[in-house]
Short mmCIF file of C-alpha atoms in Angstrom, two decimals:
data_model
loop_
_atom_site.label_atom_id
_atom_site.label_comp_id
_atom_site.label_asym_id
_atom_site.label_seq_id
_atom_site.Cartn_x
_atom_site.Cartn_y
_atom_site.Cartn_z
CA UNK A 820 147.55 53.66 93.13
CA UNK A 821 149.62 52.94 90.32
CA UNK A 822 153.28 53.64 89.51
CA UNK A 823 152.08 56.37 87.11
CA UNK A 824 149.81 57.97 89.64
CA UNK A 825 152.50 57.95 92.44
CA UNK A 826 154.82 59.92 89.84
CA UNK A 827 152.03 62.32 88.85
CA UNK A 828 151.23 62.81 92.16
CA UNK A 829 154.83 63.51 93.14
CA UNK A 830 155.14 66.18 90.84
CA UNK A 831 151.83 67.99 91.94
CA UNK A 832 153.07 68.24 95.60
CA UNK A 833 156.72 69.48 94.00
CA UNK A 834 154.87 72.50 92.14
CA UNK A 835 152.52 73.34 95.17
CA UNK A 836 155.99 74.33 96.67
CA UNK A 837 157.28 76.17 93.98
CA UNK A 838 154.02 77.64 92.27
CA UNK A 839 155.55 80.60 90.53
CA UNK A 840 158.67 80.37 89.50
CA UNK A 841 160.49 83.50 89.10
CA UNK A 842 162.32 84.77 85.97
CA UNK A 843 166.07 83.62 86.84
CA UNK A 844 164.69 79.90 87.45
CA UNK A 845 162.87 79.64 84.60
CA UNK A 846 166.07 81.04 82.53
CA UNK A 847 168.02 78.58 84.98
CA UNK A 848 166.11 75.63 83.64
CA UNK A 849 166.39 76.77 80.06
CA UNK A 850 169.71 77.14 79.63
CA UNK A 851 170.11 74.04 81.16
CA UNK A 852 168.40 72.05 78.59
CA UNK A 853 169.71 74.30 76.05
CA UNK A 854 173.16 73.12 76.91
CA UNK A 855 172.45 69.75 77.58
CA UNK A 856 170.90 69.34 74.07
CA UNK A 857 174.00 70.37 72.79
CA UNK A 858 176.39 67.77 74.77
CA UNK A 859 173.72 65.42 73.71
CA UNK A 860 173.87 66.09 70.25
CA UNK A 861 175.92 63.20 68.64
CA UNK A 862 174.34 60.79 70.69
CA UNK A 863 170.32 62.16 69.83
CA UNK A 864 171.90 61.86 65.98
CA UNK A 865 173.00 58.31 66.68
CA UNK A 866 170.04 57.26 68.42
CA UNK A 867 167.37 58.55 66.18
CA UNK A 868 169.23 56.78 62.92
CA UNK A 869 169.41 53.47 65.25
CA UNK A 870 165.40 53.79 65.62
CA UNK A 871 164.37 54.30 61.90
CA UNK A 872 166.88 51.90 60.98
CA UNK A 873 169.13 54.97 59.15
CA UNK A 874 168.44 58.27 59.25
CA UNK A 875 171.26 61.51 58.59
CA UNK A 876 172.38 63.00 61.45
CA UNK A 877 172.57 66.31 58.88
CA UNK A 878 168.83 65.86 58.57
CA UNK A 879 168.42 65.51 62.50
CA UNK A 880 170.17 68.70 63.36
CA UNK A 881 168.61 70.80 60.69
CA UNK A 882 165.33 69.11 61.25
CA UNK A 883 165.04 68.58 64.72
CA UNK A 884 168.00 69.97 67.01
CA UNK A 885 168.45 73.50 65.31
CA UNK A 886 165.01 74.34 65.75
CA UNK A 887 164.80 73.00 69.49
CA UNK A 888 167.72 75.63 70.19
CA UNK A 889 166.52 77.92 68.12
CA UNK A 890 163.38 77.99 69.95
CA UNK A 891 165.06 78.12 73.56
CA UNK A 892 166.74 81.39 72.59
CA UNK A 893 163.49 82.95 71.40
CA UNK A 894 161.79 81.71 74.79
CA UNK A 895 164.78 83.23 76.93
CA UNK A 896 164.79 86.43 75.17
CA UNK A 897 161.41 87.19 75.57
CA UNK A 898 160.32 85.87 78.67
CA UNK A 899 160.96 88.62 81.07
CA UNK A 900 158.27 90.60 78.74
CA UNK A 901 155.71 87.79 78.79
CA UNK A 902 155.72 87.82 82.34
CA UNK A 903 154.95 91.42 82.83
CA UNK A 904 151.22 91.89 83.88
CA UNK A 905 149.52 93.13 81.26
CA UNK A 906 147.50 96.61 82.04
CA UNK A 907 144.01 96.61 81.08
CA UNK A 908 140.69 99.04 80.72
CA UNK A 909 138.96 100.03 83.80
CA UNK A 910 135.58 101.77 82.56
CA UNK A 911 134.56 105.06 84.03
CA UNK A 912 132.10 103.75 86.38
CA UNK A 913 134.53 101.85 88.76
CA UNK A 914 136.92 104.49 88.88
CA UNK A 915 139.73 104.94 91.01
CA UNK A 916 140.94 101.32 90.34
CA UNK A 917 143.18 98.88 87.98
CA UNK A 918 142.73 95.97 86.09
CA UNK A 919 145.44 93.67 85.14
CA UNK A 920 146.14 90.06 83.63
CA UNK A 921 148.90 88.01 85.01
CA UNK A 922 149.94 84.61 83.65
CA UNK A 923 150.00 82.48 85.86
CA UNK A 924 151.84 78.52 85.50
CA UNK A 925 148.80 75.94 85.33
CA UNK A 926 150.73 73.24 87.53
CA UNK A 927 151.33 69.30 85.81
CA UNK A 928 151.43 69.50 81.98
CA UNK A 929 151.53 66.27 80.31
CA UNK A 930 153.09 65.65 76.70
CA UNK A 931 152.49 62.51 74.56
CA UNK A 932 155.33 62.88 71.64
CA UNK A 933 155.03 60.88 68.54
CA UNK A 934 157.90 58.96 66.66
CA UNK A 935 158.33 60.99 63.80
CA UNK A 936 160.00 63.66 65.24
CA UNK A 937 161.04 62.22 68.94
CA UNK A 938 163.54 65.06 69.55
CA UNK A 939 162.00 68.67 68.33
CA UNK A 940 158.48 67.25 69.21
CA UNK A 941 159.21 66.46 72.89
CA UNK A 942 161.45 69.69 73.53
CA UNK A 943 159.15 72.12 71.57
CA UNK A 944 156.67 71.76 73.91
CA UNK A 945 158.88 71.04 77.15
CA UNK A 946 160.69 74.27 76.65
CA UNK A 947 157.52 76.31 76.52
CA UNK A 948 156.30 74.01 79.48
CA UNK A 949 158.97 75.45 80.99
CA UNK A 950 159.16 78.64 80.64
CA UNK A 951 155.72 78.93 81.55
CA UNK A 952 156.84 77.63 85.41
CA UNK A 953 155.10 74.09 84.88
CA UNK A 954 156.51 70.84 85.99
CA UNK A 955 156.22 68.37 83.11
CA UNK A 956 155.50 64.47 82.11
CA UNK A 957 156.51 63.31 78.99
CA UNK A 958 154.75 60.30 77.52
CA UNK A 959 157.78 58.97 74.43
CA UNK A 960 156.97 56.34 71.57
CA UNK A 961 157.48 52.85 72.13
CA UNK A 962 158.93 53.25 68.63
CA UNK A 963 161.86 54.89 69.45
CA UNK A 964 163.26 53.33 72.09
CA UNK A 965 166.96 54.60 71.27
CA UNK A 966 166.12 58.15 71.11
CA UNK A 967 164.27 57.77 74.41
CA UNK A 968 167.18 56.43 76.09
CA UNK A 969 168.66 59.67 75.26
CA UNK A 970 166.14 62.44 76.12
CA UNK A 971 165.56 60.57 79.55
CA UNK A 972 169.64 61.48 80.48
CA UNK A 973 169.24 65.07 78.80
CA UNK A 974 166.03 65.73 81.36
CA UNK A 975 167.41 64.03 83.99
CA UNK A 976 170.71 66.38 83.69
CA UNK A 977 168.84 69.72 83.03
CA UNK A 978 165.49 69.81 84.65
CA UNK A 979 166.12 66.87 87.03
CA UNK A 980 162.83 66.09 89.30
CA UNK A 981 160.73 69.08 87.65
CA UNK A 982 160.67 66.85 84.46
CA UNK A 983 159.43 62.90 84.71
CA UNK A 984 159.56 60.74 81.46
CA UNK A 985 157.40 57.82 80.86
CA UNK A 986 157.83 55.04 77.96
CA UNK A 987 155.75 52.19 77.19
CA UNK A 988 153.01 50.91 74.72
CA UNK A 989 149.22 51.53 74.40
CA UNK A 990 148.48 50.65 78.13
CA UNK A 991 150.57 53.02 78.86
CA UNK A 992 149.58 55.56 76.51
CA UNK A 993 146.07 55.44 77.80
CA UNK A 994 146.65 55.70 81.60
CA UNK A 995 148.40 58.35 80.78
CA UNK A 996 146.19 60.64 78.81
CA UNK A 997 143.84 59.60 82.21
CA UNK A 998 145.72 61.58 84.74
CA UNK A 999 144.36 64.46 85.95
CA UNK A 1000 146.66 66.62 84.07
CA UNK A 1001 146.42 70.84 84.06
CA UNK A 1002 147.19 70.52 80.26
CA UNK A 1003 147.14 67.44 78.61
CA UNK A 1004 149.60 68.30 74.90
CA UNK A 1005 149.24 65.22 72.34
CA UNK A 1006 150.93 65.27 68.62
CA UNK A 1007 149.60 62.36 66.53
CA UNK A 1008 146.93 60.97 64.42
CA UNK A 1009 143.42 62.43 64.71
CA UNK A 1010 142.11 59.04 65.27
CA UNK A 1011 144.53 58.54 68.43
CA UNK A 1012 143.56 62.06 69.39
CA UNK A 1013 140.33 61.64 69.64
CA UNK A 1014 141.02 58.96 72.03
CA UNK A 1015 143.06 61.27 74.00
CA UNK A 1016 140.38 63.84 74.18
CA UNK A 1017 137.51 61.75 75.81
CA UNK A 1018 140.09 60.43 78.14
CA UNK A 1019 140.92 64.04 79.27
CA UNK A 1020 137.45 64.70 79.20
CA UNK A 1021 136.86 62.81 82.22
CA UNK A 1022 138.81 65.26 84.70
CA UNK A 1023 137.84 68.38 82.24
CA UNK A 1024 141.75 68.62 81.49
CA UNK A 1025 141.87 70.89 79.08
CA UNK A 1026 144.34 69.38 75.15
CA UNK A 1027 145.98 70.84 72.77
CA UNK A 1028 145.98 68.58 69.63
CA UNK A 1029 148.23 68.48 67.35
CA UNK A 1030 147.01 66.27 64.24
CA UNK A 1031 147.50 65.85 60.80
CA UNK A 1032 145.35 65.60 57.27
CA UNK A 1033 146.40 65.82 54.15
CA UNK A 1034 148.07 69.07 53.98
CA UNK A 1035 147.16 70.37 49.81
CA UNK A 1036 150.14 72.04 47.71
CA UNK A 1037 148.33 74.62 45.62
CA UNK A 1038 150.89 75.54 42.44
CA UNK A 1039 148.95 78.79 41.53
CA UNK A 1040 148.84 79.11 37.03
CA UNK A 1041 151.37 81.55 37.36
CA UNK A 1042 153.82 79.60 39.41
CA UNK A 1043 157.27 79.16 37.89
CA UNK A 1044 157.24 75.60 38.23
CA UNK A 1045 161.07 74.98 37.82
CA UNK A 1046 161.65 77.51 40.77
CA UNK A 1047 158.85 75.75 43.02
CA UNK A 1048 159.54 71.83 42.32
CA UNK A 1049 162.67 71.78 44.64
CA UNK A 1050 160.54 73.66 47.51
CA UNK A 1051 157.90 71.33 47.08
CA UNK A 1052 160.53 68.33 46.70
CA UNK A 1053 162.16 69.45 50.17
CA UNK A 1054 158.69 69.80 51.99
CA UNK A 1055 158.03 66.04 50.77
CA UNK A 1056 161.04 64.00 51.29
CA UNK A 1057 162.62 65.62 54.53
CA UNK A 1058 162.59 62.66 56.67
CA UNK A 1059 161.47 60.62 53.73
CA UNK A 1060 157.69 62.05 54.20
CA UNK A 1061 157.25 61.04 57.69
CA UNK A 1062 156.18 64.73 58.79
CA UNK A 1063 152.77 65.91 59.81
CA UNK A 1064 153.03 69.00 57.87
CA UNK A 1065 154.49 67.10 54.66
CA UNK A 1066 152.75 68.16 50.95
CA UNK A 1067 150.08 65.52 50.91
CA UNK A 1068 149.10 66.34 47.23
CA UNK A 1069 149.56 69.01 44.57
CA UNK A 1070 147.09 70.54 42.82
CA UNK A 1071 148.27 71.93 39.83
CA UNK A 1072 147.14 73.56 36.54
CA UNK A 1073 146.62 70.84 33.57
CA UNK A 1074 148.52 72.39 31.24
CA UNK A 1075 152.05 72.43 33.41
CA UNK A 1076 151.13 68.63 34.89
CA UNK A 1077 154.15 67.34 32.63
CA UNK A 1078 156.72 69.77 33.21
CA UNK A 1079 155.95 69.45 37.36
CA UNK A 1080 156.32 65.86 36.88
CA UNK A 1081 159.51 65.85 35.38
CA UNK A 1082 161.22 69.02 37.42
CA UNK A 1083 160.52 66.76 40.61
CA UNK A 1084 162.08 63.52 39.45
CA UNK A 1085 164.76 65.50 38.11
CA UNK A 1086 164.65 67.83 41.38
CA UNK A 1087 164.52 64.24 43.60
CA UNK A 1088 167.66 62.58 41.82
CA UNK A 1089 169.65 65.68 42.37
CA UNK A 1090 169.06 65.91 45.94
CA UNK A 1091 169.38 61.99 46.49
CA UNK A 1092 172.14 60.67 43.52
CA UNK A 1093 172.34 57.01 43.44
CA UNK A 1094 169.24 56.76 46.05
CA UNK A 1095 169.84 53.25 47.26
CA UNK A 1096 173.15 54.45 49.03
CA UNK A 1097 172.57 58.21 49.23
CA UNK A 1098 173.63 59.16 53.08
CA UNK A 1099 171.35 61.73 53.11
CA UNK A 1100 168.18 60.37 52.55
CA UNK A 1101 166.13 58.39 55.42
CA UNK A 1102 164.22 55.16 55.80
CA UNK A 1103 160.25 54.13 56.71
CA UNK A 1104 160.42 53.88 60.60
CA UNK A 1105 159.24 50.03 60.53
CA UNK A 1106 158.41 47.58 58.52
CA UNK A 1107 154.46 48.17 59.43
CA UNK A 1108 154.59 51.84 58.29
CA UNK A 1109 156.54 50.49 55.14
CA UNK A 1110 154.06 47.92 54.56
CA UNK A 1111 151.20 50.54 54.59
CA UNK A 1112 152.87 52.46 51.81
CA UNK A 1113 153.69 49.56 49.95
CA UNK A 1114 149.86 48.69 50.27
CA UNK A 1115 149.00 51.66 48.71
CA UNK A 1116 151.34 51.88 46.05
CA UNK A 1117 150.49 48.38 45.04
CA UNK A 1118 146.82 49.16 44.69
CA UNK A 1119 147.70 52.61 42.64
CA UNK A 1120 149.19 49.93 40.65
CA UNK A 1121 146.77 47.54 40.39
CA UNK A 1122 143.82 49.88 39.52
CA UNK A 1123 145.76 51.21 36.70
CA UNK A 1124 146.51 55.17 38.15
CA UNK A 1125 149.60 56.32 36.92
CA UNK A 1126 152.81 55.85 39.29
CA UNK A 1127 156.28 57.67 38.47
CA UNK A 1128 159.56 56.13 40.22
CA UNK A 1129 161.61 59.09 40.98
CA UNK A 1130 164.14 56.67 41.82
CA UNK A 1131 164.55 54.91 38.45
CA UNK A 1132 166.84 56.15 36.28
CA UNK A 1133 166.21 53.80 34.01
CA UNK A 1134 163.53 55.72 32.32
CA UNK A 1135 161.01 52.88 32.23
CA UNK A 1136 159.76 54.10 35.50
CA UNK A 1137 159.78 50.55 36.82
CA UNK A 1138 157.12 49.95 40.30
CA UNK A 1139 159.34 50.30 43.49
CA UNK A 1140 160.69 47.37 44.93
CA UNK A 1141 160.60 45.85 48.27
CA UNK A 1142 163.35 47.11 49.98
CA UNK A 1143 164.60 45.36 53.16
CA UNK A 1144 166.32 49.13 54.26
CA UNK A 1145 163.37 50.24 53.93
CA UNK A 1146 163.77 52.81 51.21
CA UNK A 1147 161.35 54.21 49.18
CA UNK A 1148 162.17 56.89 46.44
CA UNK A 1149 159.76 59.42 45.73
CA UNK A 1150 156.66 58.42 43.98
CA UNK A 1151 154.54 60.10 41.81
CA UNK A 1152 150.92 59.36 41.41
CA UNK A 1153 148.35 61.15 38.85
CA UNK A 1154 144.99 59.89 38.74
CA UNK A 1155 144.31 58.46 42.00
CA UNK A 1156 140.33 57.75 42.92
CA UNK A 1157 139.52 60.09 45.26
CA UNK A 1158 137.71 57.34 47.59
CA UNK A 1159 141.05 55.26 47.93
CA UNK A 1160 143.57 55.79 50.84
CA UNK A 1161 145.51 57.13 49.13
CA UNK A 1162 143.45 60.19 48.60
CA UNK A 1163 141.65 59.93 52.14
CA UNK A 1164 144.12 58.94 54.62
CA UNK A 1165 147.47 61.30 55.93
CA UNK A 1166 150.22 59.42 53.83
CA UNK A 1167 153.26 60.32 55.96
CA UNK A 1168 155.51 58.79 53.59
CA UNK A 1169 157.32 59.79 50.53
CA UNK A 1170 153.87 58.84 47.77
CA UNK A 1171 152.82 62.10 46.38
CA UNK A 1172 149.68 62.57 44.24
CA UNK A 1173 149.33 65.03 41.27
CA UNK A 1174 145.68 66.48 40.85
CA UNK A 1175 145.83 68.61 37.57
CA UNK A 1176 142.70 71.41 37.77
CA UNK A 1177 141.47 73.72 34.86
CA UNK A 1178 140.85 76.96 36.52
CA UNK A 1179 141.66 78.15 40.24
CA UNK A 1180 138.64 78.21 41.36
CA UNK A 1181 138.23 74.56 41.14
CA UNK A 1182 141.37 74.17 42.75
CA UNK A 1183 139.70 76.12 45.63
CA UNK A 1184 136.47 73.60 45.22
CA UNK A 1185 138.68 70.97 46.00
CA UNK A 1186 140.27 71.76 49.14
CA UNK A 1187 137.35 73.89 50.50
CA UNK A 1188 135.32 70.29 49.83
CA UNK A 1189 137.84 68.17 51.92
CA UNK A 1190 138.50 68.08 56.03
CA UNK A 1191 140.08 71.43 57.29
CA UNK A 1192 144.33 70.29 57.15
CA UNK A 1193 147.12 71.32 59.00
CA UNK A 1194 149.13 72.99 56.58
CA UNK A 1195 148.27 74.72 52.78
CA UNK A 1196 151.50 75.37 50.61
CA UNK A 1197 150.71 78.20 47.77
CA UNK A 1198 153.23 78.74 45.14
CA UNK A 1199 152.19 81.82 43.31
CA UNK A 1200 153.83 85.44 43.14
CA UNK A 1201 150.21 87.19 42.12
CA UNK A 1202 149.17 89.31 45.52
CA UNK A 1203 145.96 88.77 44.17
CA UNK A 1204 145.70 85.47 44.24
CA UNK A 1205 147.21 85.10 47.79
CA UNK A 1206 144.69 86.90 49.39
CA UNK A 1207 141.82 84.88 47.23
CA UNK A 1208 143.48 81.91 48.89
CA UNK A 1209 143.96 82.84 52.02
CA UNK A 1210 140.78 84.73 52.45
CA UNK A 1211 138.45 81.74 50.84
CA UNK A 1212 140.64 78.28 52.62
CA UNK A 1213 140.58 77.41 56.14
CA UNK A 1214 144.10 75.51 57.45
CA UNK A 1215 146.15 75.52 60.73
CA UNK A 1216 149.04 77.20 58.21
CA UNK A 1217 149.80 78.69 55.49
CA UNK A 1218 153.29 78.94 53.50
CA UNK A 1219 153.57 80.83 50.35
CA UNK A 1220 156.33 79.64 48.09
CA UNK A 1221 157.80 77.70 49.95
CA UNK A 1222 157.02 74.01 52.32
CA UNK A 1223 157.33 72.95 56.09
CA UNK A 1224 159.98 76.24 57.05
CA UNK A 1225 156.65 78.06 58.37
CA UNK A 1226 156.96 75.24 61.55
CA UNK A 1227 160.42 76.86 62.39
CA UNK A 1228 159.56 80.43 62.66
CA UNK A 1229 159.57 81.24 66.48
CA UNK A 1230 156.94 84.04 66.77
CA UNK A 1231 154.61 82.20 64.58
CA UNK A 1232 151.66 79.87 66.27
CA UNK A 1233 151.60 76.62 65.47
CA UNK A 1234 148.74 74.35 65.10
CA UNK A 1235 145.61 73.23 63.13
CA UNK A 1236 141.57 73.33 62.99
CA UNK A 1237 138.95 71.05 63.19
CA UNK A 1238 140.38 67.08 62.31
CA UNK A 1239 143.87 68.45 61.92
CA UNK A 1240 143.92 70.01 65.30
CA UNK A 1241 143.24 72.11 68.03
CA UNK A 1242 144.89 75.18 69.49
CA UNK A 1243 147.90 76.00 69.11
CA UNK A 1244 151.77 76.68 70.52
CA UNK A 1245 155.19 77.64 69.80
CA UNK A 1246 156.76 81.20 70.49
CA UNK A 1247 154.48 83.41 72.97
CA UNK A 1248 151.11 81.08 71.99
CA UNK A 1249 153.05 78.21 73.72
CA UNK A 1250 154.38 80.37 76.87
CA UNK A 1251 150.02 81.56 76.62
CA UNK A 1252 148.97 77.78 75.94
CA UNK A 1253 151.03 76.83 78.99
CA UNK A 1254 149.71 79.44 81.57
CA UNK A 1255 146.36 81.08 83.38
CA UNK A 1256 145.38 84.28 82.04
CA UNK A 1257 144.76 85.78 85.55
CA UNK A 1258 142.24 88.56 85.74
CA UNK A 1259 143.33 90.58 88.62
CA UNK A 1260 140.85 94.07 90.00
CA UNK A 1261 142.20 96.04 92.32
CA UNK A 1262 140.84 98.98 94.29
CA UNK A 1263 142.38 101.24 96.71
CA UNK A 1264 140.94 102.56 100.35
CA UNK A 1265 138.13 104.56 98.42
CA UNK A 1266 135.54 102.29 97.17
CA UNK A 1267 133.11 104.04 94.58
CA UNK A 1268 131.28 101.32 94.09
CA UNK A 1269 129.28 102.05 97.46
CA UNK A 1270 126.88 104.09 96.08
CA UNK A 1271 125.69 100.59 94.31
CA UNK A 1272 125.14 98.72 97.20
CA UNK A 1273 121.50 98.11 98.26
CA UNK A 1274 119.01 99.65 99.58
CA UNK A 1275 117.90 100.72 95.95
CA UNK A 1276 115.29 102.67 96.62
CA UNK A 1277 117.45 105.38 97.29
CA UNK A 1278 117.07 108.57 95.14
CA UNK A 1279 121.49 108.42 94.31
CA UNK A 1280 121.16 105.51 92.91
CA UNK A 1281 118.20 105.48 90.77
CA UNK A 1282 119.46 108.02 89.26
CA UNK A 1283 123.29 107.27 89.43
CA UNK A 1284 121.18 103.59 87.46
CA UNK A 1285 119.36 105.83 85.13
CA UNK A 1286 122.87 107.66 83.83
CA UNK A 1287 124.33 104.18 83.51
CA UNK A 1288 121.92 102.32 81.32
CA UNK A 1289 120.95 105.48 79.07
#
């Protein structure tokens, strides 16, 4: 038995002793993490800018540690309601009784957390772990070794041995997504999750999946396209791109291409002034992820599509440099071929394509004609419109004027459909995601359903059968 087994194993025999936890531990546990997030604040900040070589500690407690407290308060304020059994129906026919559905914890969950968002992305689904009474195994990124330092001490302090945390490469990765988990969460790239999913599949453990795609901005013809650039600018270049829910391209009308074009440089260089040494804006992970964007800006280039520096204020729109902080301003591409990379793969990086479209119903065309994504953004005040969009697209989200704030709304579910996902958590879905929906019946010391037992040939029930099926 391996190292990984013994530890899984360990925690199985801890929850067979504690296999409901009542409502003062669970609150126990989550104000403990609550307030060790807090002490651990500076150094999660520190740690996360070590591991993508500089990102602003600003950025990481908006992005990352508001929401993870955020999202504890919501779970301790309404857990003592989610845990109430909830009454159901009894019909007629098996009167006096009750029916009831209690959630029950499911035992070991695993979590695999991906690099881009080490802190909220390990503790989002931890604290609804949680809450639900599960003991927990956390799976970090090799890529973030810094951070993981970190959240290890944090656990350790506030859930001690419920909580185990594993690091270490693909190996790794793969024995873990083999244990015989209760519920196996993963947050990555659909090709990785697929991976996960047939090695779950082997002890039926049931995933969640949390993907990606290429997540379409739809600016609607009566969009106010000043008012919208900055919302779509924010959704794009918070953590320089690297964000699963990040505008992958923008569809807008032909006729306002221009003015979009030049509200989001504009927009970008008065967010970020002087880019190269703006504090606020972050860098590519590694130099592999910042090769792969390079790679596809270079053959934008190459095949002649249009490319926009937002970062040159020269005016000449020069192509971005190699940049050994790894750096990359906002770039804007119109024209792309629709069989390149660029148009097919997630970008998860700050390279945003412009698709102008003549009416909105070939904007429609175009998403309806393209793998089901995570997230839609739809800038447009027309009610009308809204529910033609929402109505005719299938996504895991939707976000009407506005990008990525639809992630940090607690009593919202969270997830996508088909290659960008499946199921969902945050808020109740997660407590739901993490728990047994336990059908109880009850009856009492008068059973009616003993006029239904056998022999059936007696006259009562024939025609006690006959009254039933009419």
């Amino acid at each position: 038995m391996s190292a990984l087994e013994l530890q899984f194993k360990k925690l199985k025999q801890a929850y067979s002793l504690c296999p409901y936890p009542d409502l003062a531990q669970r609150q126990q546990q989550l104000n403990a993490l609550r307030l060790a997030i807090r002490q651990h604040s500076a150094a999660l900040c520190d740690a996360v800018s070590s591991d993508f070589g500089y990102r602003s500690s600003d950025e990481t407690r908006l992005l990352e540690i508001m929401p993870a407290l955020s999202g504890i308060d919501y779970h301790n304020k309404h857990l003592k309601g989610w845990l109430k059994p909830e009454k159901r129906h009894v019909h007629y026919s098996f009167m006096p009784a009750s029916n009831l559905v209690m959630l029950q914890p499911l035992g070991v969950v695993g979590i695999i957390v991906p690099w881009n968002y080490p802190i909220y992305l390990a503790l989002g689904p931890l604290m609804a772990a949680i809450a639900a009474g599960n003991k927990a195994m956390l799976k970090l990124s090799e890529y973030t070794p810094a951070t993981n330092k970190v959240l290890s001490a944090l656990c350790e302090q506030a859930l001690g041995p419920d909580v185990i945390v594993i690091e270490g490469e693909t190996e790794i990765a793969a024995e873990f997504s083999r244990l015989p988990f209760d519920h196996l969460l993963f947050t990555g790239s659909t090709a990785v999750g697929r991976k996960v999913m047939q090695a779950a599949a082997a002890n039926l453990t049931p995933v969640t999946l949390e993907l990606g795609g290429k997540s379409p901005v739809l600016v609607a013809p009566d969009a106010d396209i000043q008012q919208m650039a900055k919302r779509i600018l924010f959704g794009k270049t918070a953590n320089a791109g690297q964000t699963c829910v990040a505008p992958d391209y923008v569809l807008v009308p032909a006729d306002k291409l221009e003015l979009l074009i030049s509200e989001l440089c504009q927009a970008f260089n008065g967010f970020y002034p002087d880019f190269a040494t703006n504090p606020d804006y972050s860098a590519v992970i590694n130099p592999a992820q910042y090769q792969r964007l390079m790679t596809m800006l270079e053959h934008a280039h190459s095949s002649g599509t249009r490319v926009i520096n937002c970062g040159d204020t020269s005016g000449k729109n020069e192509p971005a440099a190699a940049n050994s902080e790894r750096r990359l301003a906002l770039q804007l591409i119109i024209g792309a071929d629709d069989n390149s990379n660029l148009m097919e793969q997630e970008i998860f990086g700050p390279l945003l394509p412009l698709v102008p479209y003549q009416t909105l119903d070939e904007a429609l065309n175009y998403i309806q004609q393209r793998p089901r994504p995570l997230a839609l953004y739809l800038m447009t005040n027309d009610k009308a419109t809204q529910q033609q969009v929402l109505k005719q697209t299938h996504v895991g989200g939707v976000c009407i004027n506005d990008t990525l704030v639809h992630v940090a709304q607690d009593d919202l579910p969270f997830g996508g459909i088909g290659p960008s996902g499946l199921g969902n958590y945050h808020g109740k879905e997660g407590f739901i995601r993490f728990s047994h929906q336990k059908a109880v019946h009850q009856k009492g010391r008068f059973n009616s359903g003993q006029i239904i037992y056998p022999p059936f040939n007696r006259k009562v029930f024939k025609a006690i059968l006959s009254w039933l099926t009419r």
